[in-house]
Each structure stands twice: as structure tokens, then as C-alpha cells.
Short mmCIF file of C-alpha atoms in Angstrom, two decimals:
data_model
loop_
_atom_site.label_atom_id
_atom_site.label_comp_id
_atom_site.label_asym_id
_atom_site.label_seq_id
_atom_site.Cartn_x
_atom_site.Cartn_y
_atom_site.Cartn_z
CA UNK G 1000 183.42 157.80 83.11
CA UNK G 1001 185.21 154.92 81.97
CA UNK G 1002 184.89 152.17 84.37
CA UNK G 1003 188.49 150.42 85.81
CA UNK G 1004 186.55 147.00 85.58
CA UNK G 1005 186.02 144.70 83.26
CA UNK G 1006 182.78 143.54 81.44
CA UNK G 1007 181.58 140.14 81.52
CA UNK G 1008 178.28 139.42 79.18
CA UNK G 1009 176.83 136.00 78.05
CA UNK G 1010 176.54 135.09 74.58
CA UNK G 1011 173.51 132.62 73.98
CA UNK G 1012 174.71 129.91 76.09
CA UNK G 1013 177.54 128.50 74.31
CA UNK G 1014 180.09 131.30 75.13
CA UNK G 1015 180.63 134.53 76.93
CA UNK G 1016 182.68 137.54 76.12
CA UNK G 1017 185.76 139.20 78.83
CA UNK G 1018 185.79 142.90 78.44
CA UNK G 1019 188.89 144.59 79.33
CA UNK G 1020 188.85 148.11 80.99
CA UNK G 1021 190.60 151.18 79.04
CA UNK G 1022 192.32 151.83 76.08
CA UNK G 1023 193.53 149.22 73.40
CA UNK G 1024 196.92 148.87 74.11
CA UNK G 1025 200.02 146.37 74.38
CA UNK G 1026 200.15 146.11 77.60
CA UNK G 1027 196.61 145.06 77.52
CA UNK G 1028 196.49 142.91 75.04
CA UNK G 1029 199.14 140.87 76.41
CA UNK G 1030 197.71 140.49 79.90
CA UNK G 1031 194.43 139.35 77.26
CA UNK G 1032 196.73 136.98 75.85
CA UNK G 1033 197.60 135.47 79.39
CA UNK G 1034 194.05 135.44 80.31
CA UNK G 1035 193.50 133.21 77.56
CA UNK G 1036 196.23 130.80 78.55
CA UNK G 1037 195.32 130.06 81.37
CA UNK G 1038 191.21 130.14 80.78
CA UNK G 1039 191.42 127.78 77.77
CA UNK G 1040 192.96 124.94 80.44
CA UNK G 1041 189.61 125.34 82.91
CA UNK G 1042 187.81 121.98 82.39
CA UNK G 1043 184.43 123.86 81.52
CA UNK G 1044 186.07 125.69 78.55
CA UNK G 1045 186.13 124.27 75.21
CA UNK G 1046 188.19 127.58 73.71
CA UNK G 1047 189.54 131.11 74.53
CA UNK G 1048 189.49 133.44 71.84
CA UNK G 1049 191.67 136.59 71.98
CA UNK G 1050 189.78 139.69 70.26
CA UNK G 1051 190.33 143.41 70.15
CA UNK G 1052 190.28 144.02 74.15
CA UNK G 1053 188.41 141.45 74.83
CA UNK G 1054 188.47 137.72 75.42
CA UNK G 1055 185.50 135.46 73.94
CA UNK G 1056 185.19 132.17 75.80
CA UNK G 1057 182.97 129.11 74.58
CA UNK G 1058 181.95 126.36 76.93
CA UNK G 1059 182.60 122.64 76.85
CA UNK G 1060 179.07 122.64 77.76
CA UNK G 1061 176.30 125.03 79.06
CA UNK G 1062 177.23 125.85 82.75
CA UNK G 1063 173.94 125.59 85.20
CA UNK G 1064 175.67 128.87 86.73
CA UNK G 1065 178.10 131.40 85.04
CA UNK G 1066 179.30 133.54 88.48
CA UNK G 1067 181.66 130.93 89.09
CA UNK G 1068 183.19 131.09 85.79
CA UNK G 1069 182.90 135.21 85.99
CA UNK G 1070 184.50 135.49 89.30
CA UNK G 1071 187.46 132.82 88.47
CA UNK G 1072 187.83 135.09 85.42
CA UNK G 1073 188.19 138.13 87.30
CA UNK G 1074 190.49 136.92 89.78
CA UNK G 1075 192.37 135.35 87.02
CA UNK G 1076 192.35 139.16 85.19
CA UNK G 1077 194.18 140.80 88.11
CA UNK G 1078 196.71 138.16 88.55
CA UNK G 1079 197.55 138.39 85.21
CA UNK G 1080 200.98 139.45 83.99
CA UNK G 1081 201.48 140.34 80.22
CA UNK G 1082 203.07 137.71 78.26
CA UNK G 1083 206.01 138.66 76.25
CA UNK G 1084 205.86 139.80 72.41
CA UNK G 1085 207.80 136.93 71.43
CA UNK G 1086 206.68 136.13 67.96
CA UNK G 1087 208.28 136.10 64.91
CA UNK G 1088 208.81 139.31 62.49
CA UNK G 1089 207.00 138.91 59.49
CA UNK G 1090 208.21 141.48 56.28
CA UNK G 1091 205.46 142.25 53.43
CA UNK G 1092 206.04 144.12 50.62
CA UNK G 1093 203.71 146.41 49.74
CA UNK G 1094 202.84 148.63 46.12
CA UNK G 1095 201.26 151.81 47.81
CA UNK G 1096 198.94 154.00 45.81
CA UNK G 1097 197.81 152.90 41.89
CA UNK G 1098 194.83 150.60 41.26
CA UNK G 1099 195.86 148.01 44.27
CA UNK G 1100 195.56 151.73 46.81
CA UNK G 1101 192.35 153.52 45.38
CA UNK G 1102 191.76 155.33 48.68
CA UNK G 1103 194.98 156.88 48.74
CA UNK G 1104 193.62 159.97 47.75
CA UNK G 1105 191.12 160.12 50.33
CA UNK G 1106 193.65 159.67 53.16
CA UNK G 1107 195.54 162.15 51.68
CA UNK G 1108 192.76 164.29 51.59
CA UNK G 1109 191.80 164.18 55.23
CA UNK G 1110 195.21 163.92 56.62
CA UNK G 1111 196.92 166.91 55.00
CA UNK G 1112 199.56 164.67 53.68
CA UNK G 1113 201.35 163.66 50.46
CA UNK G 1114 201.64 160.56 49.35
CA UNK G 1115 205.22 160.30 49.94
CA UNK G 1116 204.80 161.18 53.68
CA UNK G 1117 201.54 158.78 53.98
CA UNK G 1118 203.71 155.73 52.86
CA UNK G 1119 206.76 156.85 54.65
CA UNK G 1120 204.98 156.68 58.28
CA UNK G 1121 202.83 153.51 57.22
CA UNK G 1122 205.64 151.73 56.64
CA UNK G 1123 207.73 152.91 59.62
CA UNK G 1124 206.35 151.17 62.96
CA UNK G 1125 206.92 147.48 63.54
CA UNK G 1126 203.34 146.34 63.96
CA UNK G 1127 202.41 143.66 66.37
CA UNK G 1128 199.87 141.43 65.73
CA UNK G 1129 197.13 141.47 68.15
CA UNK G 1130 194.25 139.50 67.67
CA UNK G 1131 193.03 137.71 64.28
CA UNK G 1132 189.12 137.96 63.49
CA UNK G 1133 186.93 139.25 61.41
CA UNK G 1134 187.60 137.05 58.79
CA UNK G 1135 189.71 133.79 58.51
CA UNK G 1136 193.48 134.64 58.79
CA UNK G 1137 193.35 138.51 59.20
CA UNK G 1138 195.03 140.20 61.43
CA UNK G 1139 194.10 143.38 63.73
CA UNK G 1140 197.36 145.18 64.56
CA UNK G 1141 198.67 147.59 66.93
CA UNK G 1142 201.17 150.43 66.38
CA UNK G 1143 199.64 152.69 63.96
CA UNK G 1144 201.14 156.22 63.87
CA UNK G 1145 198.06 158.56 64.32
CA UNK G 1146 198.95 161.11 61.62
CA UNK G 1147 197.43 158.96 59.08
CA UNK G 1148 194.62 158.11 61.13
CA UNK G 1149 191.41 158.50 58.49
CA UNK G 1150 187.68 157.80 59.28
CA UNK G 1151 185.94 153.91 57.84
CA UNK G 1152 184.24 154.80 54.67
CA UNK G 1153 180.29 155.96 55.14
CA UNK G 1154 179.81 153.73 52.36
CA UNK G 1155 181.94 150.39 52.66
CA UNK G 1156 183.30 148.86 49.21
CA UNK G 1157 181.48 145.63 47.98
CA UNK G 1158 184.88 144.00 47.64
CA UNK G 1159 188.79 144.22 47.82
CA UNK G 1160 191.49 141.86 47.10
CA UNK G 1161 193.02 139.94 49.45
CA UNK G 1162 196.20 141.68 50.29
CA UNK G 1163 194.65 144.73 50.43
CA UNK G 1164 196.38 147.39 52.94
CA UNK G 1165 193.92 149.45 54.48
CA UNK G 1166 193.18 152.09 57.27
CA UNK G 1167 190.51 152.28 59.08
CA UNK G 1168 190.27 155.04 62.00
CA UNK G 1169 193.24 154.52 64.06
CA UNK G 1170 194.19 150.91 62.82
CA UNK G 1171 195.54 149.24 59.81
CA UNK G 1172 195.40 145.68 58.41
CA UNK G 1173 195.81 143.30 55.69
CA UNK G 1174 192.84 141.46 54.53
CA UNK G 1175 193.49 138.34 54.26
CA UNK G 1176 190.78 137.20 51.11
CA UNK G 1177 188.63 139.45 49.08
CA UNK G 1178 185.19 140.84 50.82
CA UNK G 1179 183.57 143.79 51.85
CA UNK G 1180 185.65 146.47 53.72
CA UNK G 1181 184.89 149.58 55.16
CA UNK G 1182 188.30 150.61 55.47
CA UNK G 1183 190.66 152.92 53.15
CA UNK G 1184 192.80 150.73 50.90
CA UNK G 1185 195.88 152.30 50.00
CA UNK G 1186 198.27 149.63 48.88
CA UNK G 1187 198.35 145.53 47.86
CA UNK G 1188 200.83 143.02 48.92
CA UNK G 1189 200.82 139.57 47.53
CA UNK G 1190 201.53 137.24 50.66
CA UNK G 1191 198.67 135.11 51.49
CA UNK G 1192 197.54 135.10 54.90
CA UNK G 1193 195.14 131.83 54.66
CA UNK G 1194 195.77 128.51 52.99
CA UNK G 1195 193.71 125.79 54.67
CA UNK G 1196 195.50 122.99 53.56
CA UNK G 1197 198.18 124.60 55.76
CA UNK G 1198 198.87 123.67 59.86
CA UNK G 1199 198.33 125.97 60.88
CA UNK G 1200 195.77 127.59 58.28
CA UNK G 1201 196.50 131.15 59.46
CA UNK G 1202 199.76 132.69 58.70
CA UNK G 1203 199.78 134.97 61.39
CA UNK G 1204 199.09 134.65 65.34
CA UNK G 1205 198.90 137.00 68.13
CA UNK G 1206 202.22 138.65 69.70
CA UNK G 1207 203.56 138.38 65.53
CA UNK G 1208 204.71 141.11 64.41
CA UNK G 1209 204.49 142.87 60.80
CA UNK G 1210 206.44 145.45 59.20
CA UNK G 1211 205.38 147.00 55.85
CA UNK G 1212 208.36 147.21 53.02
CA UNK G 1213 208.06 149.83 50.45
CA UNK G 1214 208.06 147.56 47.07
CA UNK G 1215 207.03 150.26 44.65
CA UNK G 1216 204.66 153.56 44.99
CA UNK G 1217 202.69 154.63 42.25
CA UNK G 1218 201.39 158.09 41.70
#
């Protein structure tokens, strides 16, 4: 049964992490986003990280005692109201398929889909940014249709570009510098998401939102 409460869990003693109850959502993600507002002004917090349902918060210095903390943070979770997507709407262009999309064919495989149809509902939905992580500047998003929903690689690729376009289960996202990537690239775009002589360094922020422009699709 999934439990209606959320999960509170040290981490070392530096920082603990805020699990929200249910699905990944909006609506949950912006009541996150609130959370984080208003935790990152407590005295005893040094920052409030948004993540993927959850909230990661690092001390200004090791509390003696946490339940303090863990109960303001609860009451503070109820209270909260979701903020607003009030960001602004990013447009990337995107060349689906070729050498920049080698997994196309294994969506296509697994979805029952053409090409055509694959890139046509990718680059549909307005996306909305909802945390970054995993990797300076990238961006987990929300909004996915679930038709093109494909399972993370068994065996994850040694590296892709940045600007590689990728699905992984029921999300997509933009990697924002080349790594390793367990997800299914099927297009490139050339924005660049991190530039750290930039202020900010990140392009993108939570409550952004992305939509995915068709610039060519090869075959």
C-alpha cells in the first residue's frame, strides 16, 4: 500500500532528504517547490534542493536533534499550496533520428510506432521543468505522453553528447554535457544547457518549461 505520508531519512549528518507521498506529478512538484521556499529561509538550513518528489535539505550545521526539523517540515508539507508554473517557455530545436538519435529504432521497436508518429507526440506536450540533477544543468521534466514510454537500456551507453534527447521509462530529457546515459537517445539539439561563466550557470530552473521543435528528421 502506498503510504499518504511522507518520508523523512537522514543523510550522513550534513543533510536530510523530504519524501513526498504518491505519484510524480505537477501538482506535487509544485507544493515541493513551496516546501523549498519556505525551508531554505529556516536559520538551521544552509540549502533546499528540489529533486524528483522529493526535497533534499543540507544543514547550516549538524543539528543535536532532527525531530524538530522533521516535524516543522511536516507541518510545513500540509500547509503547503503549489506555487504557480510561472517560468519562462524555452523552444529547442531538435534533429530526431540519424546518428545524433541512434535509439530511435529501439523505441520504435517497443512502442509499435513509426518514426513519424514517435517524433510527432515527442514534440507535442509543453514540458515543464521540474527539478535539475543528475548532472550540472540538466533538467528532469514532466509531461511525457506515455505512448512512447520505452524501458532505460540494460546496458547504459559509455557516452552521449550533450544535447542529446532521450527517453527513459516514462520521462524524457536533455543532457546537458556528454556522459554516461542509460536512456534511449533519439534526437540532438544544439542549445547548451551549462556555461559556468554564466549567472546563473544553469540555463534552465524549475517551473521552466520546454517544448521540442521539429528541426529536421532523418530516416
Amino acid at each position: 500500500m502506498i503510504s499518504d505520508q511522507p518520508r523523512i531519512s537522514l543523510l550522513g549528518t550534513s543533510a536530510l532528504l523530504f519524501e513526498a507521498p504518491g505519484a510524480t506529478e505537477l501538482a506535487t512538484q509544485q507544493r515541493i517547490w513551496a516546501l523549498a521556499r519556505e525551508a531554505e529561509a529556516w536559520p538551521e538550513i544552509r540549502e533546499a534542493v528540489p529533486g524528483m518528489n522529493n526535497l533534499m535539505l543540507s544543514f547550516s550545521s549538524p543539528p543535536r536533534r532532527c525531530e524538530p526539523i522533521e516535524t516543522r517540515l511536516r507541518e510545513a508539507w500540509q500547509a503547503a499550496m503549489p506555487l504557480p508554473v510561472d517560468g519562462r517557455l524555452i523552444e529547442l530545436p531538435v534533429v530526431y533520428g540519424g546518428d545524433g538519435g541512434p535509439h530511435m529504432a529501439d523505441v520504435i521497436a517497443h512502442t509499435g510506432l513509426d518514426i513519424d508518429q514517435i517524433v510527432e507526440i515527442h514534440s507535442a506536450p509543453t514540458y515543464v521543468v521540474y527539478a535539475l540533477g543528475s548532472h550540472p544543468g540538466y533538467c528532469y521534466l514532466g509531461g511525457m505522453d506515455q505512448r512512447i514510454a520505452t524501458p532505460r537500456r540494460k546496458t547504459p551507453v559509455v557516452s552521449i553528447p550533450g544535447g542529446a534527447v532521450s527517453i527513459g521509462g516514462a520521462q524524457t530529457g536533455v543532457s546537458a554535457s556528454d556522459g554516461p546515459s542509460g536512456w534511449n537517445t533519439i534526437g540532438t539539439t544544439a542549445m547548451q544547457f551549462f556555461d559556468p561563466a554564466r549567472d546563473p550557470p544553469a540555463l534552465l530552473r524549475p517551473g521552466d518549461a520546454l517544448r521540442f521543435r521539429i528541426a529536421e528528421v532523418i530516416r
